[in-house]
mmCIF file of C-alpha atoms and ligand atoms in Angstrom:
data_model
loop_
_atom_site.group_PDB
_atom_site.id
_atom_site.type_symbol
_atom_site.label_atom_id
_atom_site.label_comp_id
_atom_site.label_asym_id
_atom_site.label_seq_id
_atom_site.Cartn_x
_atom_site.Cartn_y
_atom_site.Cartn_z
ATOM 1 C CA MET A 1 0.001 0.006 -0.005
ATOM 2 C CA ASN A 2 1.054 3.544 -0.637
ATOM 3 C CA PHE A 3 1.757 6.119 2.066
ATOM 4 C CA SER A 4 1.981 9.810 1.522
ATOM 5 C CA GLN A 5 5.306 11.594 1.601
ATOM 6 C CA VAL A 6 3.848 13.797 4.336
ATOM 7 C CA ALA A 7 3.125 10.817 6.574
ATOM 8 C CA GLN A 8 6.563 9.387 5.948
ATOM 9 C CA ALA A 9 8.282 12.702 6.668
ATOM 10 C CA CYS A 10 6.561 13.168 10.019
ATOM 11 C CA GLN A 11 7.984 11.788 13.270
ATOM 12 C CA GLU A 12 6.342 10.257 16.286
ATOM 13 C CA SER A 13 5.913 12.553 19.247
ATOM 14 C CA PRO A 14 8.936 12.331 21.527
ATOM 15 C CA MET A 15 6.592 12.950 24.463
ATOM 16 C CA ARG A 16 4.449 9.940 23.648
ATOM 17 C CA LYS A 17 6.453 7.414 21.644
ATOM 18 C CA TYR A 18 8.134 5.738 24.633
ATOM 19 C CA HIS A 19 4.823 5.044 26.329
ATOM 20 C CA PRO A 20 4.885 1.296 25.506
ATOM 21 C CA TYR A 21 8.278 1.002 27.249
ATOM 22 C CA ALA A 22 6.840 2.727 30.306
ATOM 23 C CA VAL A 23 3.936 0.298 30.293
ATOM 24 C CA LYS A 24 6.383 -2.628 30.209
ATOM 25 C CA ALA A 25 8.450 -1.113 33.021
ATOM 26 C CA LYS A 26 5.295 -0.793 35.107
ATOM 27 C CA GLU A 27 4.273 -4.356 34.291
ATOM 28 C CA ALA A 28 7.680 -5.420 35.542
ATOM 29 C CA GLY A 29 6.773 -3.778 38.856
ATOM 30 C CA LYS A 30 8.714 -0.474 38.527
ATOM 31 C CA LYS A 31 7.384 2.880 39.528
ATOM 32 C CA VAL A 32 7.955 5.380 36.705
ATOM 33 C CA TYR A 33 8.272 9.075 37.504
ATOM 34 C CA HIS A 34 6.792 10.766 34.436
ATOM 35 C CA LEU A 35 8.528 13.970 33.441
ATOM 36 C CA ASN A 36 7.951 13.355 29.758
ATOM 37 C CA ILE A 37 4.651 15.064 29.143
ATOM 38 C CA GLY A 38 3.133 18.442 29.970
ATOM 39 C CA GLN A 39 0.237 16.965 31.904
ATOM 40 C CA PRO A 40 0.191 18.784 35.238
ATOM 41 C CA ASP A 41 -0.959 17.122 38.471
ATOM 42 C CA ILE A 42 -2.606 20.378 39.676
ATOM 43 C CA ALA A 43 -6.346 19.814 40.264
ATOM 44 C CA THR A 44 -8.697 21.168 37.596
ATOM 45 C CA PRO A 45 -10.876 23.871 39.263
ATOM 46 C CA PRO A 46 -14.198 22.359 40.563
ATOM 47 C CA ALA A 47 -16.155 24.844 38.411
ATOM 48 C CA PHE A 48 -15.438 22.528 35.444
ATOM 49 C CA PHE A 49 -17.083 19.498 37.045
ATOM 50 C CA ASP A 50 -19.945 21.547 38.481
ATOM 51 C CA ALA A 51 -20.782 22.831 35.001
ATOM 52 C CA VAL A 52 -20.853 19.234 33.650
ATOM 53 C CA LYS A 53 -23.167 18.186 36.517
ATOM 54 C CA GLY A 54 -25.398 21.214 35.788
ATOM 55 C CA PHE A 55 -25.956 20.164 32.180
ATOM 56 C CA HIS A 56 -29.551 19.025 31.880
ATOM 57 C CA GLU A 57 -30.316 19.076 28.129
ATOM 58 C CA GLU A 58 -31.967 15.974 26.699
ATOM 59 C CA VAL A 59 -29.573 15.815 23.774
ATOM 60 C CA VAL A 60 -25.859 16.436 23.585
ATOM 61 C CA ALA A 61 -26.134 18.363 20.351
ATOM 62 C CA TYR A 62 -23.489 19.678 17.977
ATOM 63 C CA ALA A 63 -22.276 23.129 18.934
ATOM 64 C CA ALA A 64 -21.947 25.967 16.444
ATOM 65 C CA SER A 65 -18.807 25.571 14.273
ATOM 66 C CA PRO A 66 -17.091 28.785 15.491
ATOM 67 C CA GLY A 67 -17.739 27.809 19.118
ATOM 68 C CA MET A 68 -20.386 28.277 21.797
ATOM 69 C CA PRO A 69 -21.115 31.934 22.652
ATOM 70 C CA VAL A 70 -20.805 31.215 26.379
ATOM 71 C CA LEU A 71 -17.145 30.158 25.875
ATOM 72 C CA VAL A 72 -16.286 32.746 23.248
ATOM 73 C CA ASP A 73 -17.632 35.485 25.555
ATOM 74 C CA ALA A 74 -15.651 34.082 28.501
ATOM 75 C CA ILE A 75 -12.485 34.228 26.431
ATOM 76 C CA CYS A 76 -13.146 37.796 25.239
ATOM 77 C CA ASN A 77 -13.711 38.779 28.875
ATOM 78 C CA TYR A 78 -10.446 37.155 29.930
ATOM 79 C CA TYR A 79 -8.583 39.144 27.259
ATOM 80 C CA LYS A 80 -10.282 42.327 28.373
ATOM 81 C CA GLY A 81 -8.823 41.572 31.810
ATOM 82 C CA ILE A 82 -5.317 41.699 30.386
ATOM 83 C CA GLY A 83 -6.061 44.839 28.411
ATOM 84 C CA ILE A 84 -6.769 43.400 24.984
ATOM 85 C CA ASP A 85 -10.008 44.012 23.133
ATOM 86 C CA TYR A 86 -11.277 41.032 21.137
ATOM 87 C CA ALA A 87 -14.756 40.724 19.687
ATOM 88 C CA PRO A 88 -16.463 37.319 19.428
ATOM 89 C CA ALA A 89 -15.786 37.351 15.673
ATOM 90 C CA ASN A 90 -12.056 37.335 16.425
ATOM 91 C CA VAL A 91 -12.240 33.982 18.245
ATOM 92 C CA LEU A 92 -12.715 30.471 16.864
ATOM 93 C CA ILE A 93 -12.991 27.622 19.379
ATOM 94 C CA THR A 94 -10.854 24.653 18.501
ATOM 95 C CA THR A 95 -10.128 21.145 19.821
ATOM 96 C CA GLY A 96 -7.183 22.287 21.949
ATOM 97 C CA GLY A 97 -4.497 24.708 20.920
ATOM 98 C CA SER A 98 -3.366 21.819 18.732
ATOM 99 C CA GLU A 99 -6.230 22.193 16.293
ATOM 100 C CA ALA A 100 -5.797 25.972 16.346
ATOM 101 C CA LEU A 101 -2.187 25.495 15.235
ATOM 102 C CA HIS A 102 -3.212 23.048 12.534
ATOM 103 C CA ILE A 103 -5.950 25.306 11.151
ATOM 104 C CA ALA A 104 -3.784 28.429 11.315
ATOM 105 C CA MET A 105 -0.971 26.789 9.372
ATOM 106 C CA THR A 106 -3.399 25.255 6.874
ATOM 107 C CA CYS A 107 -4.757 28.747 6.177
ATOM 108 C CA ILE A 108 -1.450 30.476 5.490
ATOM 109 C CA LEU A 109 1.103 27.905 4.256
ATOM 110 C CA ASP A 110 1.529 26.270 0.849
ATOM 111 C CA PRO A 111 3.990 23.520 -0.126
ATOM 112 C CA GLY A 112 7.516 24.961 -0.267
ATOM 113 C CA ASP A 113 6.689 27.975 1.944
ATOM 114 C CA GLU A 114 8.982 28.560 4.858
ATOM 115 C CA LEU A 115 8.106 28.946 8.499
ATOM 116 C CA ILE A 116 10.652 30.405 10.935
ATOM 117 C CA VAL A 117 10.689 28.588 14.259
ATOM 118 C CA PRO A 118 13.243 28.876 17.090
ATOM 119 C CA GLN A 119 14.703 25.439 17.884
ATOM 120 C CA PRO A 120 14.427 23.460 20.093
ATOM 121 C CA TYR A 121 10.694 23.793 19.539
ATOM 122 C CA TYR A 122 7.436 22.070 20.473
ATOM 123 C CA PRO A 123 7.755 19.003 18.150
ATOM 124 C CA ASN A 124 4.157 19.047 16.969
ATOM 125 C CA TYR A 125 4.952 22.331 15.177
ATOM 126 C CA PHE A 126 7.017 20.285 12.799
ATOM 127 C CA THR A 127 4.235 17.798 12.167
ATOM 128 C CA PHE A 128 1.614 20.478 11.522
ATOM 129 C CA ALA A 129 3.960 22.415 9.262
ATOM 130 C CA ARG A 130 4.799 19.267 7.265
ATOM 131 C CA GLN A 131 1.116 18.537 6.779
ATOM 132 C CA THR A 132 0.888 21.750 4.748
ATOM 133 C CA GLY A 133 4.049 20.940 2.773
ATOM 134 C CA ALA A 134 5.845 23.915 4.311
ATOM 135 C CA VAL A 135 9.433 23.801 5.492
ATOM 136 C CA VAL A 136 10.562 24.663 8.993
ATOM 137 C CA LYS A 137 13.470 27.139 8.959
ATOM 138 C CA PRO A 138 14.965 26.886 12.429
ATOM 139 C CA ILE A 139 16.764 29.569 14.426
ATOM 140 C CA THR A 140 19.134 27.494 16.518
ATOM 141 C CA THR A 141 19.452 28.311 20.195
ATOM 142 C CA THR A 142 21.665 26.564 22.735
ATOM 143 C CA PRO A 143 21.704 25.854 26.464
ATOM 144 C CA GLU A 144 24.952 27.811 26.633
ATOM 145 C CA ASN A 145 23.274 31.014 25.418
ATOM 146 C CA GLY A 146 20.157 30.483 27.519
ATOM 147 C CA TYR A 147 18.094 29.482 24.440
ATOM 148 C CA HIS A 148 17.978 33.111 23.407
ATOM 149 C CA TYR A 149 16.627 33.730 19.909
ATOM 150 C CA ALA A 150 15.101 37.197 19.912
ATOM 151 C CA GLU A 151 17.882 38.974 18.009
ATOM 152 C CA GLU A 152 17.213 40.817 14.810
ATOM 153 C CA ALA A 153 20.397 39.525 13.139
ATOM 154 C CA LEU A 154 19.382 35.908 13.880
ATOM 155 C CA LEU A 155 15.910 36.415 12.455
ATOM 156 C CA GLU A 156 17.295 38.186 9.365
ATOM 157 C CA SER A 157 19.711 35.288 8.820
ATOM 158 C CA VAL A 158 16.902 32.806 8.132
ATOM 159 C CA VAL A 159 14.373 34.918 6.263
ATOM 160 C CA THR A 160 14.002 34.313 2.476
ATOM 161 C CA ASP A 161 11.468 35.308 -0.170
ATOM 162 C CA LYS A 162 9.624 32.052 0.669
ATOM 163 C CA THR A 163 9.158 32.909 4.372
ATOM 164 C CA ARG A 164 5.518 33.314 5.262
ATOM 165 C CA ALA A 165 5.457 33.325 9.043
ATOM 166 C CA ILE A 166 7.284 33.147 12.341
ATOM 167 C CA LEU A 167 5.966 30.676 14.874
ATOM 168 C CA LEU A 168 6.960 30.830 18.519
ATOM 169 C CA SER A 169 5.690 29.795 21.876
ATOM 170 C CA ASN A 170 5.980 32.424 24.550
ATOM 171 C CA PRO A 171 6.616 31.458 27.317
ATOM 172 C CA GLY A 172 8.388 28.730 25.463
ATOM 173 C CA ASN A 173 8.061 24.987 25.353
ATOM 174 C CA PRO A 174 10.603 23.300 25.690
ATOM 175 C CA CYS A 175 13.109 25.935 26.901
ATOM 176 C CA GLY A 176 10.978 28.162 29.128
ATOM 177 C CA THR A 177 12.244 31.257 27.314
ATOM 178 C CA VAL A 178 10.184 34.358 28.090
ATOM 179 C CA LEU A 179 10.389 37.297 25.667
ATOM 180 C CA THR A 180 10.674 40.839 27.009
ATOM 181 C CA LYS A 181 8.285 43.479 25.720
ATOM 182 C CA ASP A 182 11.127 45.007 23.645
ATOM 183 C CA GLU A 183 11.916 41.651 22.094
ATOM 184 C CA MET A 184 8.257 41.120 21.192
ATOM 185 C CA ARG A 185 8.231 44.589 19.612
ATOM 186 C CA MET A 186 11.333 43.735 17.620
ATOM 187 C CA ILE A 187 9.718 40.508 16.365
ATOM 188 C CA ALA A 188 6.542 42.443 15.437
ATOM 189 C CA ASP A 189 8.665 44.959 13.471
ATOM 190 C CA PHE A 190 10.547 42.126 11.766
ATOM 191 C CA ALA A 191 7.229 40.566 10.707
ATOM 192 C CA LYS A 192 6.032 43.912 9.389
ATOM 193 C CA LYS A 193 9.235 44.520 7.423
ATOM 194 C CA HIS A 194 9.075 41.112 5.715
ATOM 195 C CA ASP A 195 5.284 40.905 5.468
ATOM 196 C CA LEU A 196 5.021 37.794 7.684
ATOM 197 C CA TRP A 197 2.369 36.290 9.898
ATOM 198 C CA ILE A 198 3.162 35.935 13.592
ATOM 199 C CA ILE A 199 1.765 32.712 15.014
ATOM 200 C CA ALA A 200 2.029 33.441 18.714
ATOM 201 C CA ASP A 201 1.434 30.310 20.765
ATOM 202 C CA GLU A 202 0.633 31.719 24.207
ATOM 203 C CA VAL A 203 -0.826 28.670 25.940
ATOM 204 C CA TYR A 204 1.637 29.143 28.837
ATOM 205 C CA ARG A 205 0.957 32.880 29.232
ATOM 206 C CA GLU A 206 0.209 32.714 32.996
ATOM 207 C CA PHE A 207 3.345 30.697 33.782
ATOM 208 C CA VAL A 208 6.064 33.359 34.186
ATOM 209 C CA TYR A 209 8.253 33.431 37.286
ATOM 210 C CA GLY A 210 10.060 36.765 37.216
ATOM 211 C CA GLY A 211 7.133 38.881 38.410
ATOM 212 C CA GLU A 212 6.551 40.301 34.906
ATOM 213 C CA ASP A 213 3.114 41.393 33.602
ATOM 214 C CA LEU A 214 1.250 38.888 31.439
ATOM 215 C CA MET A 215 2.106 39.670 27.840
ATOM 216 C CA SER A 216 0.621 38.899 24.451
ATOM 217 C CA PHE A 217 1.354 39.685 20.797
ATOM 218 C CA GLY A 218 -2.298 40.708 20.772
ATOM 219 C CA GLU A 219 -1.214 43.977 22.420
ATOM 220 C CA PHE A 220 0.459 45.339 19.298
ATOM 221 C CA GLU A 221 -2.362 47.035 17.398
ATOM 222 C CA ASP A 222 -0.186 47.975 14.456
ATOM 223 C CA VAL A 223 0.347 44.279 13.573
ATOM 224 C CA ALA A 224 -3.114 43.064 14.591
ATOM 225 C CA ASP A 225 -3.882 41.960 11.005
ATOM 226 C CA ARG A 226 -0.848 39.604 10.973
ATOM 227 C CA VAL A 227 -1.017 38.202 14.513
ATOM 228 C CA ILE A 228 -2.619 34.779 15.063
ATOM 229 C CA LEU A 229 -2.889 33.848 18.748
ATOM 230 C CA ILE A 230 -3.027 30.249 19.822
ATOM 231 C CA ASP A 231 -4.615 29.679 23.213
ATOM 232 C CA SER A 232 -5.948 26.823 25.282
ATOM 233 C CA VAL A 233 -7.440 25.841 28.665
ATOM 234 C CA SER A 234 -5.184 22.798 28.833
ATOM 235 C CA LYS A 235 -2.335 24.322 30.818
ATOM 236 C CA ARG A 236 -4.008 27.482 32.083
ATOM 237 C CA PHE A 237 -6.560 25.546 34.093
ATOM 238 C CA SER A 238 -4.865 22.185 34.213
ATOM 239 C CA ALA A 239 -7.613 20.812 31.964
ATOM 240 C CA CYS A 240 -5.632 19.059 29.236
ATOM 241 C CA GLY A 241 -8.314 16.418 28.649
ATOM 242 C CA ALA A 242 -11.036 18.939 27.987
ATOM 243 C CA ARG A 243 -9.407 19.525 24.560
ATOM 244 C CA ILE A 244 -10.541 23.114 24.398
ATOM 245 C CA GLY A 245 -8.495 25.808 22.706
ATOM 246 C CA CYS A 246 -8.921 28.712 20.350
ATOM 247 C CA MET A 247 -7.437 30.594 17.439
ATOM 248 C CA ILE A 248 -7.699 34.363 17.740
ATOM 249 C CA SER A 249 -7.096 37.003 15.099
ATOM 250 C CA LYS A 250 -8.363 40.381 13.988
ATOM 251 C CA ASN A 251 -7.673 39.493 10.358
ATOM 252 C CA LYS A 252 -11.184 38.975 8.957
ATOM 253 C CA GLU A 253 -10.093 37.206 5.793
ATOM 254 C CA LEU A 254 -8.015 34.726 7.781
ATOM 255 C CA MET A 255 -10.898 34.008 10.112
ATOM 256 C CA ALA A 256 -13.255 33.445 7.135
ATOM 257 C CA HIS A 257 -10.833 30.845 5.722
ATOM 258 C CA ALA A 258 -10.329 29.222 9.157
ATOM 259 C CA LEU A 259 -14.108 28.962 9.591
ATOM 260 C CA LYS A 260 -14.258 26.679 6.546
ATOM 261 C CA PHE A 261 -12.073 24.156 8.369
ATOM 262 C CA CYS A 262 -14.078 24.606 11.559
ATOM 263 C CA GLN A 263 -17.259 23.870 9.602
ATOM 264 C CA ALA A 264 -15.672 20.810 7.989
ATOM 265 C CA ARG A 265 -14.935 19.282 11.369
ATOM 266 C CA LEU A 266 -18.470 20.308 12.427
ATOM 267 C CA SER A 267 -17.919 21.430 16.003
ATOM 268 C CA VAL A 268 -15.931 21.131 19.203
ATOM 269 C CA ALA A 269 -17.241 19.019 22.130
ATOM 270 C CA THR A 270 -20.347 20.683 23.574
ATOM 271 C CA LEU A 271 -19.973 19.699 27.238
ATOM 272 C CA ASP A 272 -16.283 20.550 27.328
ATOM 273 C CA GLN A 273 -17.035 24.015 25.942
ATOM 274 C CA ILE A 274 -19.633 24.673 28.614
ATOM 275 C CA ALA A 275 -17.351 23.418 31.358
ATOM 276 C CA SER A 276 -14.366 25.360 30.002
ATOM 277 C CA ALA A 277 -16.421 28.555 29.988
ATOM 278 C CA ALA A 278 -16.961 28.013 33.723
ATOM 279 C CA LEU A 279 -13.173 27.730 34.217
ATOM 280 C CA TYR A 280 -12.751 31.368 33.200
ATOM 281 C CA GLY A 281 -14.687 32.336 36.318
ATOM 282 C CA VAL A 282 -11.964 31.130 38.733
ATOM 283 C CA ASP A 283 -11.011 33.443 41.633
ATOM 284 C CA ALA A 284 -8.439 36.140 40.898
ATOM 285 C CA ASP A 285 -5.878 34.458 43.148
ATOM 286 C CA TYR A 286 -6.059 31.098 41.277
ATOM 287 C CA PHE A 287 -3.153 31.971 38.978
ATOM 288 C CA GLU A 288 -1.057 33.386 41.844
ATOM 289 C CA LYS A 289 -1.247 30.089 43.698
ATOM 290 C CA VAL A 290 -0.555 27.935 40.655
ATOM 291 C CA ARG A 291 2.319 30.190 39.573
ATOM 292 C CA ALA A 292 3.924 29.932 43.050
ATOM 293 C CA GLU A 293 3.671 26.149 42.895
ATOM 294 C CA TYR A 294 5.314 25.931 39.465
ATOM 295 C CA LYS A 295 8.027 28.384 40.531
ATOM 296 C CA LEU A 296 8.849 26.121 43.452
ATOM 297 C CA ARG A 297 9.013 23.162 41.117
ATOM 298 C CA ARG A 298 11.161 25.076 38.624
ATOM 299 C CA ASP A 299 13.601 26.028 41.380
ATOM 300 C CA THR A 300 13.689 22.455 42.679
ATOM 301 C CA VAL A 301 14.490 20.922 39.292
ATOM 302 C CA TYR A 302 16.988 23.588 38.329
ATOM 303 C CA SER A 303 18.961 23.355 41.540
ATOM 304 C CA LYS A 304 18.968 19.537 41.417
ATOM 305 C CA LEU A 305 20.202 19.607 37.797
ATOM 306 C CA GLN A 306 23.005 22.005 38.719
ATOM 307 C CA GLN A 307 24.243 19.431 41.214
ATOM 308 C CA ILE A 308 24.621 16.677 38.577
ATOM 309 C CA PRO A 309 28.195 16.741 37.200
ATOM 310 C CA GLY A 310 28.345 17.487 33.449
ATOM 311 C CA VAL A 311 24.751 18.725 33.025
ATOM 312 C CA VAL A 312 24.350 22.007 31.069
ATOM 313 C CA CYS A 313 21.087 23.931 31.426
ATOM 314 C CA SER A 314 19.805 27.400 31.938
ATOM 315 C CA CYS A 315 17.107 28.542 34.345
ATOM 316 C CA PRO A 316 13.763 28.784 32.467
ATOM 317 C CA GLY A 317 11.773 31.997 33.016
ATOM 318 C CA GLY A 318 8.402 30.461 32.261
ATOM 319 C CA ALA A 319 6.157 27.555 31.110
ATOM 320 C CA PHE A 320 6.913 24.303 32.985
ATOM 321 C CA TYR A 321 9.760 22.728 31.086
ATOM 322 C CA ILE A 322 13.537 22.747 31.177
ATOM 323 C CA MET A 323 15.923 21.548 28.479
ATOM 324 C CA ALA A 324 19.113 20.023 29.774
ATOM 325 C CA LYS A 325 22.222 18.671 28.063
ATOM 326 C CA LEU A 326 23.308 15.470 29.766
ATOM 327 C CA PRO A 327 26.774 13.875 29.952
ATOM 328 C CA VAL A 328 25.520 10.818 28.010
ATOM 329 C CA ASP A 329 26.235 9.656 24.445
ATOM 330 C CA ASP A 330 22.603 9.503 23.322
ATOM 331 C CA ALA A 331 19.632 10.644 25.375
ATOM 332 C CA GLU A 332 17.201 8.362 23.531
ATOM 333 C CA LYS A 333 19.349 5.269 24.209
ATOM 334 C CA PHE A 334 19.673 6.455 27.804
ATOM 335 C CA GLN A 335 15.887 6.834 28.148
ATOM 336 C CA LEU A 336 15.266 3.313 26.902
ATOM 337 C CA TRP A 337 17.984 1.984 29.193
ATOM 338 C CA LEU A 338 16.376 3.762 32.186
ATOM 339 C CA LEU A 339 13.053 2.088 31.445
ATOM 340 C CA GLU A 340 14.381 -1.361 30.564
ATOM 341 C CA ASN A 341 17.535 -1.845 32.609
ATOM 342 C CA PHE A 342 17.583 0.599 35.516
ATOM 343 C CA GLU A 343 15.864 0.868 38.833
ATOM 344 C CA ASP A 344 16.638 2.240 42.260
ATOM 345 C CA ASN A 345 14.466 0.628 44.945
ATOM 346 C CA GLY A 346 11.973 -0.203 42.206
ATOM 347 C CA ASP A 347 11.851 3.340 40.788
ATOM 348 C CA THR A 348 12.840 4.833 37.460
ATOM 349 C CA VAL A 349 12.287 8.066 35.583
ATOM 350 C CA MET A 350 11.092 9.179 32.184
ATOM 351 C CA PHE A 351 11.552 12.425 30.176
ATOM 352 C CA SER A 352 11.577 13.394 26.488
ATOM 353 C CA PRO A 353 14.775 12.879 24.502
ATOM 354 C CA GLY A 354 15.861 16.083 22.768
ATOM 355 C CA LYS A 355 16.516 15.231 19.113
ATOM 356 C CA CYS A 356 12.857 15.515 18.008
ATOM 357 C CA PHE A 357 12.792 19.100 19.305
ATOM 358 C CA TYR A 358 15.176 20.060 16.496
ATOM 359 C CA ALA A 359 14.713 20.287 12.740
ATOM 360 C CA THR A 360 18.462 20.022 12.140
ATOM 361 C CA PRO A 361 19.595 16.384 12.008
ATOM 362 C CA GLY A 362 22.168 15.498 14.625
ATOM 363 C CA MET A 363 21.181 18.264 17.060
ATOM 364 C CA GLY A 364 19.888 17.666 20.582
ATOM 365 C CA LEU A 365 21.246 14.105 20.781
ATOM 366 C CA SER A 366 22.372 14.387 24.381
ATOM 367 C CA GLU A 367 19.575 16.748 25.488
ATOM 368 C CA ILE A 368 16.345 15.998 27.284
ATOM 369 C CA ARG A 369 13.218 17.979 28.069
ATOM 370 C CA ILE A 370 11.978 17.689 31.597
ATOM 371 C CA ALA A 371 8.355 18.686 32.372
ATOM 372 C CA TYR A 372 8.244 19.800 36.008
ATOM 373 C CA ILE A 373 4.701 18.752 36.508
ATOM 374 C CA LEU A 374 5.010 16.676 39.678
ATOM 375 C CA LYS A 375 4.904 17.696 43.327
ATOM 376 C CA GLN A 376 8.195 18.917 44.830
ATOM 377 C CA LYS A 377 8.932 15.685 46.740
ATOM 378 C CA ASP A 378 8.337 13.561 43.644
ATOM 379 C CA LEU A 379 10.449 15.916 41.557
ATOM 380 C CA GLU A 380 13.302 15.598 44.022
ATOM 381 C CA ARG A 381 13.136 11.831 43.813
ATOM 382 C CA ALA A 382 12.908 11.943 40.013
ATOM 383 C CA MET A 383 15.984 14.169 39.783
ATOM 384 C CA ASP A 384 17.900 11.863 42.168
ATOM 385 C CA LEU A 385 16.938 8.964 39.901
ATOM 386 C CA LEU A 386 18.251 10.927 36.893
ATOM 387 C CA ALA A 387 21.561 11.524 38.651
ATOM 388 C CA LEU A 388 21.880 7.848 39.686
ATOM 389 C CA GLY A 389 20.849 6.769 36.205
ATOM 390 C CA ILE A 390 23.491 8.879 34.456
ATOM 391 C CA GLU A 391 26.198 7.497 36.738
ATOM 392 C CA ALA A 392 25.134 3.855 36.259
ATOM 393 C CA TYR A 393 24.577 4.236 32.505
ATOM 394 C CA ASN A 394 27.998 5.727 31.915
ATOM 395 C CA LYS A 395 29.666 3.101 34.111
ATOM 396 C CA GLN A 396 28.157 0.205 32.122
ATOM 397 C CA ASN A 397 28.957 2.011 28.849
ATOM 398 C CA GLN A 398 32.714 2.301 29.588
HETATM 399 C C1 PLP B 401 3.581 25.081 23.136
HETATM 400 C C2 PLP B 401 2.333 24.293 23.061
HETATM 401 N N1 PLP B 401 1.401 24.679 22.202
HETATM 402 C C3 PLP B 401 0.251 24.010 22.055
HETATM 403 C C4 PLP B 401 0.020 22.870 22.806
HETATM 404 C C5 PLP B 401 -1.264 22.159 22.572
HETATM 405 O O1 PLP B 401 -1.991 21.948 23.691
HETATM 406 P P1 PLP B 401 -3.548 21.618 23.667
HETATM 407 O O2 PLP B 401 -3.851 21.059 22.348
HETATM 408 O O3 PLP B 401 -3.746 20.674 24.786
HETATM 409 O O4 PLP B 401 -4.196 22.934 23.880
HETATM 410 C C6 PLP B 401 0.967 22.410 23.705
HETATM 411 C C7 PLP B 401 0.770 21.196 24.485
HETATM 412 O O5 PLP B 401 1.619 20.675 25.184
HETATM 413 C C8 PLP B 401 2.174 23.145 23.817
HETATM 414 O O6 PLP B 401 3.114 22.772 24.676
#
């Protein structure tokens, strides 16, 4: 049977592809500390479940293709709260930020077009870009330079006449990079100069640990017609399984094209939209508490990593991930070895090997992404397991 070139060019998700090995390790009686996936253990606010219990319709009907007004209005209100005016027509509800990314790229990219993305990046960017036939043009960042990419000369070095957009996550997955307002302005000016779209993936907006104000590319009115925001309740409210996100833009033509894809997939889950609308009503101090918890976790992981000889990393300013270069020959081999051959008192640990976070072959081989989504005590144990694992792996490899 024939398979498309697109399917063959895409890779499995590095966050999910080792799952069968974890299942086997668990069947063998091991406890696996999961730091491989951005699925937080923070409780979803009760408002979500209350809204589900309060649903008394006789039929779970299709929702409107652009999204249910109760959720669209809640999102517009949330943006008003951070000083950005969006009308309901600027918002399309999607099945997670993932579908918003897919639809946005489908609307603006043709085969052969180029998309600038700082690497390491969120690996699904590559998959969605490849589905359109576009080519990812990476801006390479390194742990040694703190994964810094917001420099005009760097951006200029990758732009060509085929470039259509710049895609970034801010705060960033997997590096935790947080752009300053000046850097965002520079990127907006760069996009204007080269007539590019800005796909601003801001699903981690609330997770910044330096006391800075919440920021969004939606603030720059002069580029409003080229900004596409990607947003989601998954991380914001620890509601990953709700699968509710949105694509936001003031560009009417873009939204008209995007609506065609929303109509083709009919609608987003009705009950999850209702329950997600209720999430936007959480108390004002909700984010303060969650932010403090993640900051504690970030500090725990970072200080533990610094104590492991040979590890190179930089302190992430936001999101809930850290990239780290390990003193091992191959992080993927090391990951499999940890699951199949290693244990300490019945425990082992799992993360995401780094190479799939890069478009450039050969990069990221000894890097890993750690998602600091467990409680502090579990994180400490997981980091100790990582240190023990590195030592034992390198000993048996000599
Ligand atoms: C940077 C980034 N964007 C988008 C997503 C998509 O999330 P969801 O589809 O759950 O909204 C994720 C999920 O991990 C992510 O890390």
